[in-house]
Coordinates of N, CA, C and O in Angstrom, one line a residue:
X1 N 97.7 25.6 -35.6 CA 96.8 25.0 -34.7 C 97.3 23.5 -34.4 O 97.3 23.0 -33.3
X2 N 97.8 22.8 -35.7 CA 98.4 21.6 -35.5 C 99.4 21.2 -34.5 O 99.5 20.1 -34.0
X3 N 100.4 22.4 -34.3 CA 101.4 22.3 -33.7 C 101.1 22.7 -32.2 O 102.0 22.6 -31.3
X4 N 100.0 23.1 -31.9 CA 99.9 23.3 -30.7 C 99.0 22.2 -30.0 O 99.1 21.9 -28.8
X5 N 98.2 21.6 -30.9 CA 97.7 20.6 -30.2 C 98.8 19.3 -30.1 O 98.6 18.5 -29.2
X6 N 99.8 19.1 -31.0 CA 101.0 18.5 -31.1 C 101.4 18.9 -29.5 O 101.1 18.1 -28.6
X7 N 101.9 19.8 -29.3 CA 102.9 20.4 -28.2 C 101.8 20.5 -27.2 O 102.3 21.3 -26.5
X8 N 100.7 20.2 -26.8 CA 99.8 20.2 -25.5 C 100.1 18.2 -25.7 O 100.9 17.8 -24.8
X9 N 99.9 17.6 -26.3 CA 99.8 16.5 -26.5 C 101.2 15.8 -26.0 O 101.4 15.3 -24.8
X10 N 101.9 15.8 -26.9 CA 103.4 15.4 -26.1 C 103.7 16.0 -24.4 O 104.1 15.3 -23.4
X11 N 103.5 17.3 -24.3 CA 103.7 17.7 -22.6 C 102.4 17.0 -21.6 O 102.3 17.1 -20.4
X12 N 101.6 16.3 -22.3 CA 101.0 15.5 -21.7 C 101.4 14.4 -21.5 O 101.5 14.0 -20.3
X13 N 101.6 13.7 -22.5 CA 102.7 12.7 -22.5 C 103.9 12.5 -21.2 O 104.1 11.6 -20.4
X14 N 104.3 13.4 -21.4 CA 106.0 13.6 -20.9 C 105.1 13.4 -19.5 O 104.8 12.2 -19.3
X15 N 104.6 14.2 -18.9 CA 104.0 14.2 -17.4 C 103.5 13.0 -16.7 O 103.6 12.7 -15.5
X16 N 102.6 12.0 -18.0 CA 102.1 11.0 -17.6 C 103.2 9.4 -17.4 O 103.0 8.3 -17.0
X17 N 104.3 10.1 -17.9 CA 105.3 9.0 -18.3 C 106.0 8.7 -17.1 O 106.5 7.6 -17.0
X18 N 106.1 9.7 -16.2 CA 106.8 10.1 -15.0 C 106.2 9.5 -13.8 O 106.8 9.1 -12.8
X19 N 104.6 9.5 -14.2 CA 104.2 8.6 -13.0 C 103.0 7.9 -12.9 O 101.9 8.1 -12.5
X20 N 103.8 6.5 -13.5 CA 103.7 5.2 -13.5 C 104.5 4.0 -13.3 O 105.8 4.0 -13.2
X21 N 103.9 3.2 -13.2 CA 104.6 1.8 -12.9 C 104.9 1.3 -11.4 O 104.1 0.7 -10.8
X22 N 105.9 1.5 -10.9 CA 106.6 1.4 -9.8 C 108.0 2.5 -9.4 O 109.0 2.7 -10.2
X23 N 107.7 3.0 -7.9 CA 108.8 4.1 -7.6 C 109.8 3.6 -6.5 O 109.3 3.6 -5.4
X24 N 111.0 3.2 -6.4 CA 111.7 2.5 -5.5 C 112.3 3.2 -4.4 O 113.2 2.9 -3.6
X25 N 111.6 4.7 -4.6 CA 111.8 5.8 -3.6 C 111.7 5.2 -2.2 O 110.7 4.6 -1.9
X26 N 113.0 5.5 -1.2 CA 112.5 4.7 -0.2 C 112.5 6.2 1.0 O 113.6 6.7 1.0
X27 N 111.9 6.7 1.7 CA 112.0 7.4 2.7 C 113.1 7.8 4.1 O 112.8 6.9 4.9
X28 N 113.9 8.5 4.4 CA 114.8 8.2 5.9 C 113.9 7.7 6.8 O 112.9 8.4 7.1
X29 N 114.1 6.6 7.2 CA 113.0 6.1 8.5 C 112.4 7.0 9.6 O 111.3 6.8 10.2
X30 N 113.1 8.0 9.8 CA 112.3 8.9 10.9 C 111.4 10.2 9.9 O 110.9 11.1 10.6
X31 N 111.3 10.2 8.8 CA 111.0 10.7 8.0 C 109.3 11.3 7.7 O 108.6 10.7 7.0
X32 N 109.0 12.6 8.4 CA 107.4 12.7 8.6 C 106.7 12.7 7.6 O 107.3 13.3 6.6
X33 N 105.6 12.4 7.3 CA 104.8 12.3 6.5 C 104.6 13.2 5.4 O 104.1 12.9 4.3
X34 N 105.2 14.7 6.1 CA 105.0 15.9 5.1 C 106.4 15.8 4.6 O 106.5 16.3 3.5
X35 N 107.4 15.3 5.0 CA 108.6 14.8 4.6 C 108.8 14.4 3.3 O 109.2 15.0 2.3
X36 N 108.2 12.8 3.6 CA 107.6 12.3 2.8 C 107.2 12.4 1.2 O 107.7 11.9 0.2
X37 N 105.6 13.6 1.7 CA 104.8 13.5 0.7 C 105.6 15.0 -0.2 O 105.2 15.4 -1.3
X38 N 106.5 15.6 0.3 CA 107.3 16.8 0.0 C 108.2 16.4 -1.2 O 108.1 16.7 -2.3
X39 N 109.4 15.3 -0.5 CA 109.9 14.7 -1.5 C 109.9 13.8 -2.2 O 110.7 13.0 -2.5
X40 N 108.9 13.9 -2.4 CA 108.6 12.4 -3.2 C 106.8 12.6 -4.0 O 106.6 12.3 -5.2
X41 N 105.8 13.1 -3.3 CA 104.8 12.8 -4.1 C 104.7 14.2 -5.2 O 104.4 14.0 -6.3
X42 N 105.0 15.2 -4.7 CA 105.3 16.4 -5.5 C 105.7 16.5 -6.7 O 105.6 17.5 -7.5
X43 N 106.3 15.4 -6.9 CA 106.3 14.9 -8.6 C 105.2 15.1 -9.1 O 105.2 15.7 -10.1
X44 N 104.3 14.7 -8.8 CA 103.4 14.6 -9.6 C 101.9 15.5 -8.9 O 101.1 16.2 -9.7
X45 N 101.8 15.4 -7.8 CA 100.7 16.0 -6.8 C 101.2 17.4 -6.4 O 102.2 17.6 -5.7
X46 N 100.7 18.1 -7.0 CA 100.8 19.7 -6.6 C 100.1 20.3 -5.6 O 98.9 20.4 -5.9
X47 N 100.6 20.9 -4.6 CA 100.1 21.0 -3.4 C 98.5 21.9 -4.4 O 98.7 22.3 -5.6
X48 N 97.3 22.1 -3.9 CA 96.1 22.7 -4.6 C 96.0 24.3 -3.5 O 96.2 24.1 -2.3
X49 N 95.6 25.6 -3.7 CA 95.3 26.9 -3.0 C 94.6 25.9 -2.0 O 94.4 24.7 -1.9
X50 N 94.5 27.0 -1.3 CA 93.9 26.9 0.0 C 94.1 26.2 1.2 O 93.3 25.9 2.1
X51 N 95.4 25.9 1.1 CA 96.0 24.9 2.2 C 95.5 23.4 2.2 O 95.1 22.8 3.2
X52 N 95.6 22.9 0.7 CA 95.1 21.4 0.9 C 96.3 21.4 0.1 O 97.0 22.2 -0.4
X53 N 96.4 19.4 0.2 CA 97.7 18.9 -0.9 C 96.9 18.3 -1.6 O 97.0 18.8 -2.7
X54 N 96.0 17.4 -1.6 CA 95.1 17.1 -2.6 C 93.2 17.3 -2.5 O 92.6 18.0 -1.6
X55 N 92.9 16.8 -3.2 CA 91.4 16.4 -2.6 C 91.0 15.1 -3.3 O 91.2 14.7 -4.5
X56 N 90.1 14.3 -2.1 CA 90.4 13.2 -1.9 C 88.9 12.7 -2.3 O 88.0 13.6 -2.1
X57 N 88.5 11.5 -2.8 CA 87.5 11.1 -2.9 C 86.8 11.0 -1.7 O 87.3 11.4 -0.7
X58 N 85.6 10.6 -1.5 CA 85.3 10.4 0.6 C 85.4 8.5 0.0 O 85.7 8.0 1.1
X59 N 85.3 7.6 -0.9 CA 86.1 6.4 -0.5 C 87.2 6.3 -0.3 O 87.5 5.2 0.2
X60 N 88.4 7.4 -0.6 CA 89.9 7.3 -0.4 C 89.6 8.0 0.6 O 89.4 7.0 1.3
X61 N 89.4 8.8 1.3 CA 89.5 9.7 2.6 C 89.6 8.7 3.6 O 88.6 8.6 4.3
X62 N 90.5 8.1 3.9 CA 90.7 7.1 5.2 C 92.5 6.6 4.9 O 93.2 6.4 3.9
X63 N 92.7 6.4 6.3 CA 94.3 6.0 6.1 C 94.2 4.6 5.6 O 94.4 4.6 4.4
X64 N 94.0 3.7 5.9 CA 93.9 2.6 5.1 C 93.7 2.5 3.6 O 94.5 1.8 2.9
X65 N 92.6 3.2 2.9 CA 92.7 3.5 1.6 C 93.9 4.5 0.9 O 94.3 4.2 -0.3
X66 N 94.5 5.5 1.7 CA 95.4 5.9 1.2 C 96.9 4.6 1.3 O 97.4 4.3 0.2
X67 N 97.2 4.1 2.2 CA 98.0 3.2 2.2 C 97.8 2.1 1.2 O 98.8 1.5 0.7
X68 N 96.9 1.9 0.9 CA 96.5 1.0 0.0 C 96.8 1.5 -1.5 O 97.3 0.7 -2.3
X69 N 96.6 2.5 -1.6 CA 96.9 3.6 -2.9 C 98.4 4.1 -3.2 O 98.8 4.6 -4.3
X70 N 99.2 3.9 -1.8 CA 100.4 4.3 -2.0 C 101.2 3.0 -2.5 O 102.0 3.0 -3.4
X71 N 100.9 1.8 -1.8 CA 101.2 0.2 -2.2 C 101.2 -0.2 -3.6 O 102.2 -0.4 -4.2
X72 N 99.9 -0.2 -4.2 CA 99.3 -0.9 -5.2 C 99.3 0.2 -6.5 O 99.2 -0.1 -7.7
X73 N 99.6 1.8 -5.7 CA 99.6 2.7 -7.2 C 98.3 2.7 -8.0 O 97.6 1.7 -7.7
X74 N 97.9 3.3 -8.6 CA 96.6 3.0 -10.2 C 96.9 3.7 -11.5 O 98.0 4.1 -11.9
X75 N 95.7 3.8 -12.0 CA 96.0 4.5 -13.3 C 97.6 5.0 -14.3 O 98.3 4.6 -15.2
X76 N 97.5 6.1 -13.3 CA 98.7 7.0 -13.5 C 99.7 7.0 -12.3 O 100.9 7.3 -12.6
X77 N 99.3 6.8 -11.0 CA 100.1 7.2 -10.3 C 100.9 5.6 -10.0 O 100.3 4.6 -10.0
X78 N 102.7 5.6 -9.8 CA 103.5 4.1 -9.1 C 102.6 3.7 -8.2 O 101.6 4.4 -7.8
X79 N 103.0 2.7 -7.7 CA 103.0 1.8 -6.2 C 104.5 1.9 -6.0 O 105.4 1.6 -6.9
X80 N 104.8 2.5 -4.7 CA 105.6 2.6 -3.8 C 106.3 1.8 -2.6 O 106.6 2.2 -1.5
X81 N 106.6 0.6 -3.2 CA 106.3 -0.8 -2.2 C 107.1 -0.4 -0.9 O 106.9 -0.9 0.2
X82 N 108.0 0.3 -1.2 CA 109.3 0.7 -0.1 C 108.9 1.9 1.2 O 109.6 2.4 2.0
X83 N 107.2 2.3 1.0 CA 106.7 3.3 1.8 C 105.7 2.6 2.9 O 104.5 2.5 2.7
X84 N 106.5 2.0 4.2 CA 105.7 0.8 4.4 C 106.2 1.6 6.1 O 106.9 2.5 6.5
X85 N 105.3 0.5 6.9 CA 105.0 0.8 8.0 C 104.7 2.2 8.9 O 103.6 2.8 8.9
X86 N 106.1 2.5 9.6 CA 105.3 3.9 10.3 C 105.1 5.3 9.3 O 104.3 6.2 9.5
X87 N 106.3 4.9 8.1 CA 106.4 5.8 7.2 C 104.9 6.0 6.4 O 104.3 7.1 6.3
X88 N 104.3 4.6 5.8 CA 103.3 5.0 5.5 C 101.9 5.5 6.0 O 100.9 6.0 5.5
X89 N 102.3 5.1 7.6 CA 101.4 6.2 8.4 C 101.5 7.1 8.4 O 100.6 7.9 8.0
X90 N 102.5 7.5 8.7 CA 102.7 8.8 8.7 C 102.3 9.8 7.6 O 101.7 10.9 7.6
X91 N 102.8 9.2 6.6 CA 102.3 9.8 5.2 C 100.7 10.1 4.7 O 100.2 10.9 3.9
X92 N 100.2 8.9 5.9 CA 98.6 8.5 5.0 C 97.7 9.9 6.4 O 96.6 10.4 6.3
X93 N 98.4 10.1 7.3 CA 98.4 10.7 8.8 C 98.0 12.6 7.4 O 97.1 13.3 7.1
X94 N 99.4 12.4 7.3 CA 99.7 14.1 6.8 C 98.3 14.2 5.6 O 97.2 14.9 5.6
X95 N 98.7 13.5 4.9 CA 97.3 13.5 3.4 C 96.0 13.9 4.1 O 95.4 15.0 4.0
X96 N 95.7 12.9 4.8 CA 94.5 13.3 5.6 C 94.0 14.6 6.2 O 92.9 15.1 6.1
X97 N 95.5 15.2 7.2 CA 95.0 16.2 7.7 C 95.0 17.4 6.9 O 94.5 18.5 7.3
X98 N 95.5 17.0 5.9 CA 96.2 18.7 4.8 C 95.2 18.8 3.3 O 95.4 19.6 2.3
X99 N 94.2 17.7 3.5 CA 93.4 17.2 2.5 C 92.3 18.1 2.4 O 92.1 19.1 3.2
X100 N 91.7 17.9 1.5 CA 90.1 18.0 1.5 C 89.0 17.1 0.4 O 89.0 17.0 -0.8
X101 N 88.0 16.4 1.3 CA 87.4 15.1 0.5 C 86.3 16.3 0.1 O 85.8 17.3 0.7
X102 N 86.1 15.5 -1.5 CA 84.7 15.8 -2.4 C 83.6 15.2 -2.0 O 82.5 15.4 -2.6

């Protein structure tokens, strides 16, 4: 039993290690949002059934909150400082429409 809660424990680890701090991922400028969130947020955000990519708080449910979340990062997830202007519309564009808020 020890070794399994060992081995849930470290694979938790390893997962949470991956995404934090800051990501210097920068996007191709013409680069669509599902582009984007395809190669790059999927590290860590797994697209969810039913045709959503995530689900979203209803305070994050707005492009500006997501932009804001892609910049500044929290918890667990980087700040992405390099996902900036149309890209990050675009990005904050796709989340929105492929979402679903709690």
């Amino acid at each position: 039993m020890k070794k399994i809660t060992l081995l849930l424990a470290v694979s938790a680890l390893a997962s949470v290690v991956g995404c934090s701090k800051s990501d210097n991922y920068t996007p191709p400028e013409n680069a669509s949002g599902e582009d984007i969130f395809y190669a790059n947020c999927t590290k860590c955000h797994k697209p969810e059934t039913a045709g959503s990519v995530m689900t979203l708080s209803s305070a994050t449910a707005n492009k500006d909150a997501i932009i804001q979340k892609i910049h500044t990062g929290s918890m667990s997830m980087p700040a992405f400082p390099n996902i900036k202007g149309e890209q990050a519309q675009r990005l904050a564009e796709f989340i929105l429409a492929n979402s679903r808020t709690k």
